[in-house]
CSV table of C-alpha atoms and ligand atoms in Angstrom, one decimal:
chain,number,residue,atom,x,y,z
A,1,MET,CA,83.7,81.7,113.8
A,2,LYS,CA,84.4,81.1,110.2
A,3,PHE,CA,88.0,81.2,108.3
A,4,ILE,CA,87.9,83.9,105.4
A,5,ALA,CA,91.0,84.0,103.3
A,6,GLY,CA,91.7,86.3,100.2
A,7,ASN,CA,93.7,85.1,97.5
A,8,TRP,CA,95.0,88.2,95.3
A,9,LYS,CA,96.8,86.2,92.7
A,10,MET,CA,99.1,88.4,90.8
A,11,ASN,CA,96.9,91.5,91.2
A,12,GLY,CA,97.0,94.7,93.6
A,13,SER,CA,99.8,96.7,95.0
A,14,ARG,CA,101.3,97.7,98.2
A,15,GLY,CA,99.1,100.9,98.1
A,16,ALA,CA,95.8,98.9,97.5
A,17,LEU,CA,96.8,96.5,100.2
A,18,LYS,CA,97.5,99.4,102.7
A,19,THR,CA,93.9,100.7,101.5
A,20,MET,CA,92.6,97.1,102.3
A,21,VAL,CA,94.3,97.0,105.7
A,22,ASP,CA,92.9,100.0,106.8
A,23,ALA,CA,89.3,99.1,105.8
A,24,LEU,CA,89.4,96.1,107.6
A,25,ARG,CA,90.7,97.9,110.7
A,26,ASP,CA,87.0,98.8,112.1
A,27,ILE,CA,85.0,95.7,110.8
A,28,GLU,CA,83.1,93.8,113.6
A,29,THR,CA,83.7,90.1,113.1
A,30,ASP,CA,85.4,87.1,115.1
A,31,ASN,CA,86.2,85.4,112.0
A,32,THR,CA,89.5,84.6,111.2
A,33,VAL,CA,90.8,87.1,108.2
A,34,VAL,CA,93.8,86.2,105.9
A,35,LEU,CA,95.0,87.8,103.0
A,36,CYS,CA,97.5,85.9,100.8
A,37,VAL,CA,99.2,88.4,98.6
A,38,PRO,CA,102.0,88.4,96.1
A,39,TYR,CA,105.6,88.0,97.6
A,40,THR,CA,106.4,91.8,97.2
A,41,MET,CA,103.5,92.9,99.5
A,42,LEU,CA,104.5,90.6,102.5
A,43,GLY,CA,105.9,92.7,105.3
A,44,ILE,CA,103.1,95.1,105.2
A,45,ASP,CA,101.3,95.0,108.8
A,46,GLY,CA,98.1,93.2,108.1
A,47,GLY,CA,96.4,94.7,110.9
A,48,ARG,CA,93.2,92.6,111.5
A,49,ALA,CA,94.3,90.1,109.1
A,50,SER,CA,97.1,87.8,109.2
A,51,MET,CA,99.2,87.7,106.0
A,52,GLY,CA,100.0,84.9,103.8
A,53,ALA,CA,101.7,84.0,100.9
A,54,GLN,CA,100.7,81.9,97.6
A,55,ASP,CA,103.1,79.3,96.9
A,56,VAL,CA,106.5,78.4,98.7
A,57,SER,CA,109.5,76.4,97.5
A,58,PRO,CA,109.6,73.0,98.6
A,59,HIS,CA,113.5,73.3,99.5
A,60,ALA,CA,114.7,74.8,102.6
A,61,LYS,CA,117.5,76.9,101.0
A,62,GLY,CA,120.3,76.8,98.1
A,63,ALA,CA,120.6,77.0,94.5
A,64,PHE,CA,116.8,77.2,93.7
A,65,THR,CA,116.8,80.6,91.4
A,66,GLY,CA,113.5,82.5,91.7
A,67,GLU,CA,112.2,80.5,94.8
A,68,VAL,CA,111.4,81.7,98.2
A,69,SER,CA,111.5,79.3,101.4
A,70,ALA,CA,109.0,78.9,103.9
A,71,GLU,CA,111.5,80.3,106.5
A,72,MET,CA,111.8,83.5,104.4
A,73,LEU,CA,108.0,83.8,104.4
A,74,GLN,CA,107.8,83.4,107.8
A,75,GLU,CA,110.6,86.2,108.3
A,76,ALA,CA,108.7,88.4,106.0
A,77,GLY,CA,105.6,88.5,108.2
A,78,ALA,CA,103.5,85.5,106.4
A,79,LYS,CA,101.6,83.2,108.7
A,80,TYR,CA,99.7,81.1,106.0
A,81,VAL,CA,100.7,80.0,102.5
A,82,ILE,CA,98.6,78.7,99.8
A,83,VAL,CA,99.9,75.5,98.1
A,84,GLY,CA,98.8,73.5,95.2
A,85,HIS,CA,96.2,76.2,94.1
A,86,SER,CA,94.5,75.3,90.6
A,87,GLU,CA,96.3,77.7,88.8
A,88,ARG,CA,99.8,76.2,89.9
A,89,ARG,CA,98.7,72.8,89.2
A,90,GLN,CA,97.6,74.1,85.8
A,91,TYR,CA,100.4,76.3,84.7
A,92,HIS,CA,103.4,74.8,86.7
A,93,GLY,CA,102.6,71.2,86.6
A,94,GLU,CA,102.1,70.7,90.3
A,95,THR,CA,101.3,67.4,91.3
A,96,ASN,CA,99.8,66.1,94.6
A,97,ALA,CA,103.2,65.1,95.6
A,98,ILE,CA,104.9,68.3,95.0
A,99,VAL,CA,102.0,70.0,96.8
A,100,ARG,CA,102.8,67.5,99.8
A,101,GLU,CA,106.4,68.6,99.9
A,102,LYS,CA,105.5,72.3,99.8
A,103,ALA,CA,103.3,71.8,102.7
A,104,ALA,CA,105.5,69.9,104.8
A,105,ALA,CA,108.1,72.6,104.2
A,106,ALA,CA,105.8,75.2,105.2
A,107,ILE,CA,104.9,73.4,108.2
A,108,ALA,CA,108.4,72.9,109.2
A,109,ALA,CA,108.9,76.5,109.2
A,110,GLY,CA,105.9,77.4,111.5
A,111,LEU,CA,103.5,78.4,108.6
A,112,THR,CA,100.1,77.0,108.0
A,113,PRO,CA,99.5,75.7,104.6
A,114,ILE,CA,96.2,76.0,102.9
A,115,ILE,CA,96.3,73.0,101.0
A,116,CYS,CA,93.9,73.0,97.6
A,117,VAL,CA,92.3,70.2,96.1
A,118,GLY,CA,89.6,70.0,93.5
A,119,GLU,CA,88.5,68.4,90.1
A,120,THR,CA,88.9,69.9,86.5
A,121,MET,CA,85.5,70.0,84.4
A,122,ASP,CA,86.9,67.0,82.4
A,123,GLU,CA,87.3,64.8,85.6
A,124,LYS,CA,83.5,66.1,86.9
A,125,GLN,CA,82.0,65.1,83.6
A,126,ALA,CA,83.9,61.8,83.8
A,127,GLY,CA,82.1,61.1,87.1
A,128,LYS,CA,85.6,61.5,88.9
A,129,THR,CA,84.7,64.5,91.3
A,130,MET,CA,84.7,62.2,94.4
A,131,ALA,CA,87.8,60.2,93.5
A,132,VAL,CA,90.0,63.3,92.7
A,133,ILE,CA,89.1,65.2,95.9
A,134,GLU,CA,89.9,62.1,98.0
A,135,SER,CA,93.3,61.4,96.2
A,136,GLY,CA,93.8,64.9,96.6
A,137,VAL,CA,93.4,64.9,100.3
A,138,ARG,CA,95.0,62.0,101.1
A,139,GLU,CA,98.4,62.6,98.5
A,140,SER,CA,98.6,66.2,99.5
A,141,VAL,CA,98.7,66.1,103.0
A,142,PRO,CA,102.0,65.7,104.7
A,143,GLU,CA,102.2,62.9,107.2
A,144,ASN,CA,102.9,65.4,110.3
A,145,THR,CA,100.7,68.1,110.0
A,146,ASN,CA,101.2,69.5,113.8
A,147,GLY,CA,97.5,70.3,113.5
A,148,LYS,CA,98.6,73.2,111.1
A,149,ILE,CA,96.9,72.8,108.1
A,150,VAL,CA,93.6,74.0,106.3
A,151,ILE,CA,92.2,72.6,103.2
A,152,ALA,CA,90.5,74.4,100.6
A,153,TYR,CA,88.0,72.7,98.4
A,154,GLU,CA,87.9,74.8,94.9
A,155,PRO,CA,86.5,73.1,92.0
A,156,ARG,CA,88.7,74.2,89.5
A,157,TRP,CA,86.1,74.7,86.6
A,158,ALA,CA,84.2,77.3,88.8
A,159,ILE,CA,87.3,79.5,89.8
A,160,GLY,CA,86.8,82.9,88.4
A,161,ALA,CA,84.1,81.7,86.1
A,162,GLY,CA,81.0,82.8,88.0
A,163,LEU,CA,79.9,79.3,88.4
A,164,THR,CA,79.3,77.6,91.6
A,165,PRO,CA,78.1,73.9,92.1
A,166,THR,CA,75.0,73.5,93.9
A,167,SER,CA,74.9,73.7,97.6
A,168,ALA,CA,74.4,70.0,97.6
A,169,GLU,CA,77.4,69.3,95.5
A,170,ILE,CA,79.2,71.2,98.0
A,171,ALA,CA,78.0,69.6,100.9
A,172,GLU,CA,78.6,66.1,99.4
A,173,ALA,CA,82.3,67.1,98.7
A,174,HIS,CA,82.8,68.7,102.0
A,175,THR,CA,81.4,65.7,103.8
A,176,LEU,CA,83.9,63.4,102.0
A,177,ILE,CA,86.8,65.7,103.1
A,178,ALA,CA,85.7,65.9,106.7
A,179,ASN,CA,85.5,62.1,106.7
A,180,THR,CA,88.7,61.6,104.8
A,181,LEU,CA,90.4,63.9,107.3
A,182,HIS,CA,88.9,61.9,110.1
A,183,ASN,CA,90.2,58.6,108.6
A,184,MET,CA,93.7,60.1,108.6
A,185,GLY,CA,93.8,61.1,112.1
A,186,ILE,CA,93.4,64.9,111.6
A,187,GLY,CA,89.3,65.2,112.0
A,188,GLY,CA,88.5,68.7,112.6
A,189,THR,CA,90.8,70.3,110.2
A,190,PRO,CA,89.2,73.5,109.0
A,191,VAL,CA,88.1,73.0,105.6
A,192,LEU,CA,87.2,76.0,103.1
A,193,TYR,CA,85.3,76.2,99.9
A,194,GLY,CA,86.5,78.2,97.0
A,195,ALA,CA,85.2,79.3,93.5
A,196,SER,CA,83.4,82.4,92.8
A,197,VAL,CA,82.5,83.5,96.4
A,198,LYS,CA,80.8,86.7,96.5
A,199,GLY,CA,78.6,88.9,98.7
A,200,ASN,CA,75.7,87.3,97.6
A,201,ASN,CA,76.5,83.7,98.1
A,202,ALA,CA,79.0,83.6,100.9
A,203,ALA,CA,76.6,83.4,103.8
A,204,GLU,CA,74.5,80.6,102.0
A,205,ILE,CA,77.9,78.7,101.1
A,206,MET,CA,79.3,79.0,104.8
A,207,SER,CA,75.9,77.5,106.2
A,208,ILE,CA,76.5,74.2,104.6
A,209,PRO,CA,77.5,71.5,106.7
A,210,ASN,CA,81.4,71.1,107.1
A,211,VAL,CA,82.1,74.3,105.3
A,212,ASP,CA,84.5,75.9,107.7
A,213,GLY,CA,85.0,79.3,105.8
A,214,VAL,CA,85.7,80.6,102.2
A,215,LEU,CA,88.8,81.0,99.9
A,216,VAL,CA,88.1,84.0,97.7
A,217,GLY,CA,89.7,85.2,94.6
A,218,GLY,CA,88.3,88.2,92.7
A,219,ALA,CA,86.2,89.3,95.2
A,220,SER,CA,88.9,89.7,97.8
A,221,LEU,CA,90.7,92.7,96.1
A,222,LYS,CA,88.4,95.5,97.1
A,223,PRO,CA,87.4,96.2,100.3
A,224,ASP,CA,83.5,97.0,99.0
A,225,ASP,CA,83.5,93.3,97.7
A,226,PHE,CA,85.4,91.6,100.8
A,227,ILE,CA,84.0,93.0,103.6
A,228,PRO,CA,80.4,92.3,103.0
A,229,ILE,CA,82.0,88.4,102.6
A,230,ILE,CA,83.8,88.5,105.6
A,231,THR,CA,80.7,90.1,107.9
A,232,SER,CA,78.0,88.0,106.2
A,233,VAL,CA,78.6,85.3,109.1
A,234,LYS,CA,79.2,85.4,112.5
B,301,PEP,C1,90.6,81.2,93.9
B,301,PEP,O1,91.5,81.4,92.5
B,301,PEP,O2,91.4,80.5,94.8
B,301,PEP,C2,89.3,81.6,93.7
B,301,PEP,C3,88.4,81.1,94.7
B,301,PEP,O3,89.1,82.5,92.6
B,301,PEP,P1,87.5,83.2,92.6
B,301,PEP,O4,86.9,83.8,94.1
B,301,PEP,O5,87.9,84.6,91.8
B,301,PEP,O6,87.0,82.1,91.6
């Protein structure tokens, strides 16, 4: 059984989400399916899919104009929340320390954070991929996870670019993450791969050791693109 999450980013509409939910209703799969949508689309019953958000405040409540707390997400029907997505790290200056606080806030409210880590092209070219991944995991995962986290390895240079690392590179990264989580006492935590996953590469990627599922951006927006990914694996 695999874990397949869609990240709609700032795309879609409530109508498009209802179309997706209807299309997912009859698919035959045991896989876990999650749709991480803009805040305004939470509250719609995901049916076969669990709902998730794409960011959360590290604060529980108060004078933080524009922010949304984990408890509010939970009340709106979210079960998951992406934290530390590369676009948050790039455009909003989120560091591992901030990501860790957000993940802790999510866990405290009963949500499962999907914690993203991954290297930039500069870091890759400087030979720092493994170091960035390991420190990303060690520094972004809160102390008490309650068994309620998911990690997503997303090479930042490959997101939305139609590029993917080689299978050997994905295997190396995922083995490192699995070992790091084991050493932190939380072995068995699901680890997803994300960046340019499509219907034609999903099964191969999910057959790589230690890849427990995928986080899908662009190809999660339309049923015709997303469903083949979900049904490509048992
Ligand atoms: C993402 O943004 O999390 C992602 C994986 O995007 P894409 O699939 O479009 O590369």
